[in-house]
């Protein structure tokens, strides 16, 4: 039992995920569906953010009980993580966007850092959401969280679509304080490190770069 693992229990989201998994779903619909499912994921993962009381003046008078949320940092892991941005940016319009360039070496399955140029020197005291649809071996997620903590992030949350049990274990072992929000945990990994049954290569399907 992993208290940091939160699996979305939402039939509409599960139906979207089923369509995402379908090999017949073309890239344009795949992008739209991933944007749609990022809404409930964002809603679940952002519960518990800090907020500050704010007054607001409506057309009919003053209202004292408004709130403003803490400003959080979105860190989509390129490329596939960009597919999960929509729900977060709609729910949290004031977020800072800090994409992180990582890819997984196809032969070794080891994460490779391509670019951290958009991360600021200091993330002191900030809450960061790492967005990446696939948590496979967990290597990429561990590197992403390492980098954010090295720069001072006070809280890091991982948000994905599908996780393999191996990836959840690796991320939790390396960073037991990180909450993990996903729509599903699948059976495991194949010998190339792909999640089974999964949905294939999310980055390729989103970007229409599936090998032909
Ligand atoms: C995929 C995925 C994760 C990583 C997961 O990205 O989006 O970033 O692999 O694997 P791991 O948990 O074993 O590290 P990929 O390297 O294929 O890049 P892409 O998003 O550009 O397709």
mmCIF file of C-alpha atoms in Angstrom, residues 45-161:
data_model
loop_
_atom_site.group_PDB
_atom_site.id
_atom_site.type_symbol
_atom_site.label_atom_id
_atom_site.label_comp_id
_atom_site.label_asym_id
_atom_site.label_seq_id
_atom_site.Cartn_x
_atom_site.Cartn_y
_atom_site.Cartn_z
ATOM 1 C CA UNK A 45 -3.502 16.645 -8.078
ATOM 2 C CA UNK A 46 -4.005 20.276 -7.061
ATOM 3 C CA UNK A 47 -6.171 19.674 -4.043
ATOM 4 C CA UNK A 48 -4.430 20.969 -0.965
ATOM 5 C CA UNK A 49 -2.549 23.851 -2.570
ATOM 6 C CA UNK A 50 -1.950 26.795 -0.272
ATOM 7 C CA UNK A 51 -4.270 29.747 -0.659
ATOM 8 C CA UNK A 52 -4.629 33.257 0.680
ATOM 9 C CA UNK A 53 -7.807 35.119 1.597
ATOM 10 C CA UNK A 54 -8.708 37.772 -0.940
ATOM 11 C CA UNK A 55 -11.447 40.364 -1.148
ATOM 12 C CA UNK A 56 -13.252 40.885 -4.398
ATOM 13 C CA UNK A 57 -15.792 43.440 -5.580
ATOM 14 C CA UNK A 58 -18.623 41.946 -7.614
ATOM 15 C CA UNK A 59 -20.996 44.106 -9.674
ATOM 16 C CA UNK A 60 -23.290 44.080 -6.621
ATOM 17 C CA UNK A 61 -20.904 44.632 -3.753
ATOM 18 C CA UNK A 62 -17.922 43.435 -1.725
ATOM 19 C CA UNK A 63 -17.234 39.795 -1.040
ATOM 20 C CA UNK A 64 -14.706 39.077 1.702
ATOM 21 C CA UNK A 65 -14.248 35.308 1.371
ATOM 22 C CA UNK A 66 -12.407 35.020 -1.922
ATOM 23 C CA UNK A 67 -9.139 33.152 -2.217
ATOM 24 C CA UNK A 68 -5.976 33.350 -4.302
ATOM 25 C CA UNK A 69 -3.912 30.207 -4.838
ATOM 26 C CA UNK A 70 -0.176 29.922 -4.336
ATOM 27 C CA UNK A 71 1.694 30.291 -7.614
ATOM 28 C CA UNK A 72 2.925 26.875 -8.722
ATOM 29 C CA UNK A 73 5.381 25.688 -11.358
ATOM 30 C CA UNK A 74 4.450 23.317 -14.181
ATOM 31 C CA UNK A 75 7.277 21.150 -15.452
ATOM 32 C CA UNK A 76 6.191 19.136 -18.497
ATOM 33 C CA UNK A 77 8.822 16.565 -19.464
ATOM 34 C CA UNK A 78 9.398 16.942 -23.204
ATOM 35 C CA UNK A 79 7.937 15.844 -25.389
ATOM 36 C CA UNK A 80 4.981 13.874 -24.113
ATOM 37 C CA UNK A 81 4.430 15.920 -20.947
ATOM 38 C CA UNK A 82 3.127 18.822 -23.000
ATOM 39 C CA UNK A 83 0.008 16.770 -23.685
ATOM 40 C CA UNK A 84 -1.059 17.161 -20.050
ATOM 41 C CA UNK A 85 -0.699 20.943 -19.874
ATOM 42 C CA UNK A 86 -4.206 21.946 -20.914
ATOM 43 C CA UNK A 87 -6.093 20.938 -17.757
ATOM 44 C CA UNK A 88 -3.467 22.472 -15.476
ATOM 45 C CA UNK A 89 -3.250 25.765 -17.318
ATOM 46 C CA UNK A 90 -7.031 26.106 -17.399
ATOM 47 C CA UNK A 91 -7.433 25.313 -13.709
ATOM 48 C CA UNK A 92 -4.396 27.342 -12.593
ATOM 49 C CA UNK A 93 -4.109 30.261 -15.023
ATOM 50 C CA UNK A 94 -1.256 31.908 -13.121
ATOM 51 C CA UNK A 95 1.170 28.998 -13.248
ATOM 52 C CA UNK A 96 4.756 29.327 -14.371
ATOM 53 C CA UNK A 97 5.689 27.027 -17.267
ATOM 54 C CA UNK A 98 9.154 25.440 -17.080
ATOM 55 C CA UNK A 99 9.543 22.609 -19.632
ATOM 56 C CA UNK A 100 12.307 20.082 -19.022
ATOM 57 C CA UNK A 101 14.092 18.322 -21.881
ATOM 58 C CA UNK A 102 14.612 14.642 -21.087
ATOM 59 C CA UNK A 103 14.483 11.523 -23.191
ATOM 60 C CA UNK A 104 14.994 7.871 -22.534
ATOM 61 C CA UNK A 105 17.777 6.128 -24.415
ATOM 62 C CA UNK A 106 15.996 3.517 -26.540
ATOM 63 C CA UNK A 107 18.732 0.909 -26.073
ATOM 64 C CA UNK A 108 19.568 1.267 -22.389
ATOM 65 C CA UNK A 109 16.263 2.766 -21.096
ATOM 66 C CA UNK A 110 18.405 5.262 -19.155
ATOM 67 C CA UNK A 111 17.208 8.885 -18.923
ATOM 68 C CA UNK A 112 19.249 11.489 -20.807
ATOM 69 C CA UNK A 113 19.066 15.176 -19.900
ATOM 70 C CA UNK A 114 18.685 17.262 -23.076
ATOM 71 C CA UNK A 115 18.010 20.682 -21.578
ATOM 72 C CA UNK A 116 17.279 22.217 -18.214
ATOM 73 C CA UNK A 117 17.647 25.741 -19.626
ATOM 74 C CA UNK A 118 14.095 26.736 -18.699
ATOM 75 C CA UNK A 119 14.469 25.828 -15.021
ATOM 76 C CA UNK A 120 15.251 28.863 -12.877
ATOM 77 C CA UNK A 121 18.337 28.882 -10.633
ATOM 78 C CA UNK A 122 16.119 28.871 -7.577
ATOM 79 C CA UNK A 123 12.832 27.109 -6.926
ATOM 80 C CA UNK A 124 13.134 27.825 -3.222
ATOM 81 C CA UNK A 125 9.831 27.201 -1.468
ATOM 82 C CA UNK A 126 7.922 26.439 -4.690
ATOM 83 C CA UNK A 127 5.451 23.662 -5.441
ATOM 84 C CA UNK A 128 6.279 21.951 -8.762
ATOM 85 C CA UNK A 129 4.147 19.585 -10.826
ATOM 86 C CA UNK A 130 6.120 17.207 -13.038
ATOM 87 C CA UNK A 131 3.893 16.253 -15.976
ATOM 88 C CA UNK A 132 4.698 13.139 -17.988
ATOM 89 C CA UNK A 133 2.036 10.742 -19.243
ATOM 90 C CA UNK A 134 4.190 7.624 -18.877
ATOM 91 C CA UNK A 135 5.909 6.438 -15.688
ATOM 92 C CA UNK A 136 7.665 3.337 -17.024
ATOM 93 C CA UNK A 137 10.962 2.356 -15.360
ATOM 94 C CA UNK A 138 10.743 5.596 -13.374
ATOM 95 C CA UNK A 139 14.233 6.720 -14.366
ATOM 96 C CA UNK A 140 13.096 9.929 -16.080
ATOM 97 C CA UNK A 141 10.790 10.923 -13.234
ATOM 98 C CA UNK A 142 13.555 10.423 -10.647
ATOM 99 C CA UNK A 143 15.928 12.661 -12.637
ATOM 100 C CA UNK A 144 13.222 15.331 -13.012
ATOM 101 C CA UNK A 145 12.474 15.355 -9.284
ATOM 102 C CA UNK A 146 16.211 15.327 -8.437
ATOM 103 C CA UNK A 147 16.708 18.485 -10.514
ATOM 104 C CA UNK A 148 13.769 20.331 -8.971
ATOM 105 C CA UNK A 149 14.794 19.480 -5.429
ATOM 106 C CA UNK A 150 18.403 20.486 -6.131
ATOM 107 C CA UNK A 151 17.043 23.931 -6.951
ATOM 108 C CA UNK A 152 15.091 24.148 -3.738
ATOM 109 C CA UNK A 153 11.534 23.061 -4.616
ATOM 110 C CA UNK A 154 9.706 22.510 -1.346
ATOM 111 C CA UNK A 155 7.095 20.149 -2.771
ATOM 112 C CA UNK A 156 7.093 18.084 -5.968
ATOM 113 C CA UNK A 157 4.058 16.231 -7.321
ATOM 114 C CA UNK A 158 4.271 13.774 -10.214
ATOM 115 C CA UNK A 159 1.300 13.612 -12.579
ATOM 116 C CA UNK A 160 0.995 10.958 -15.279
ATOM 117 C CA UNK A 161 -1.545 8.999 -17.238
#
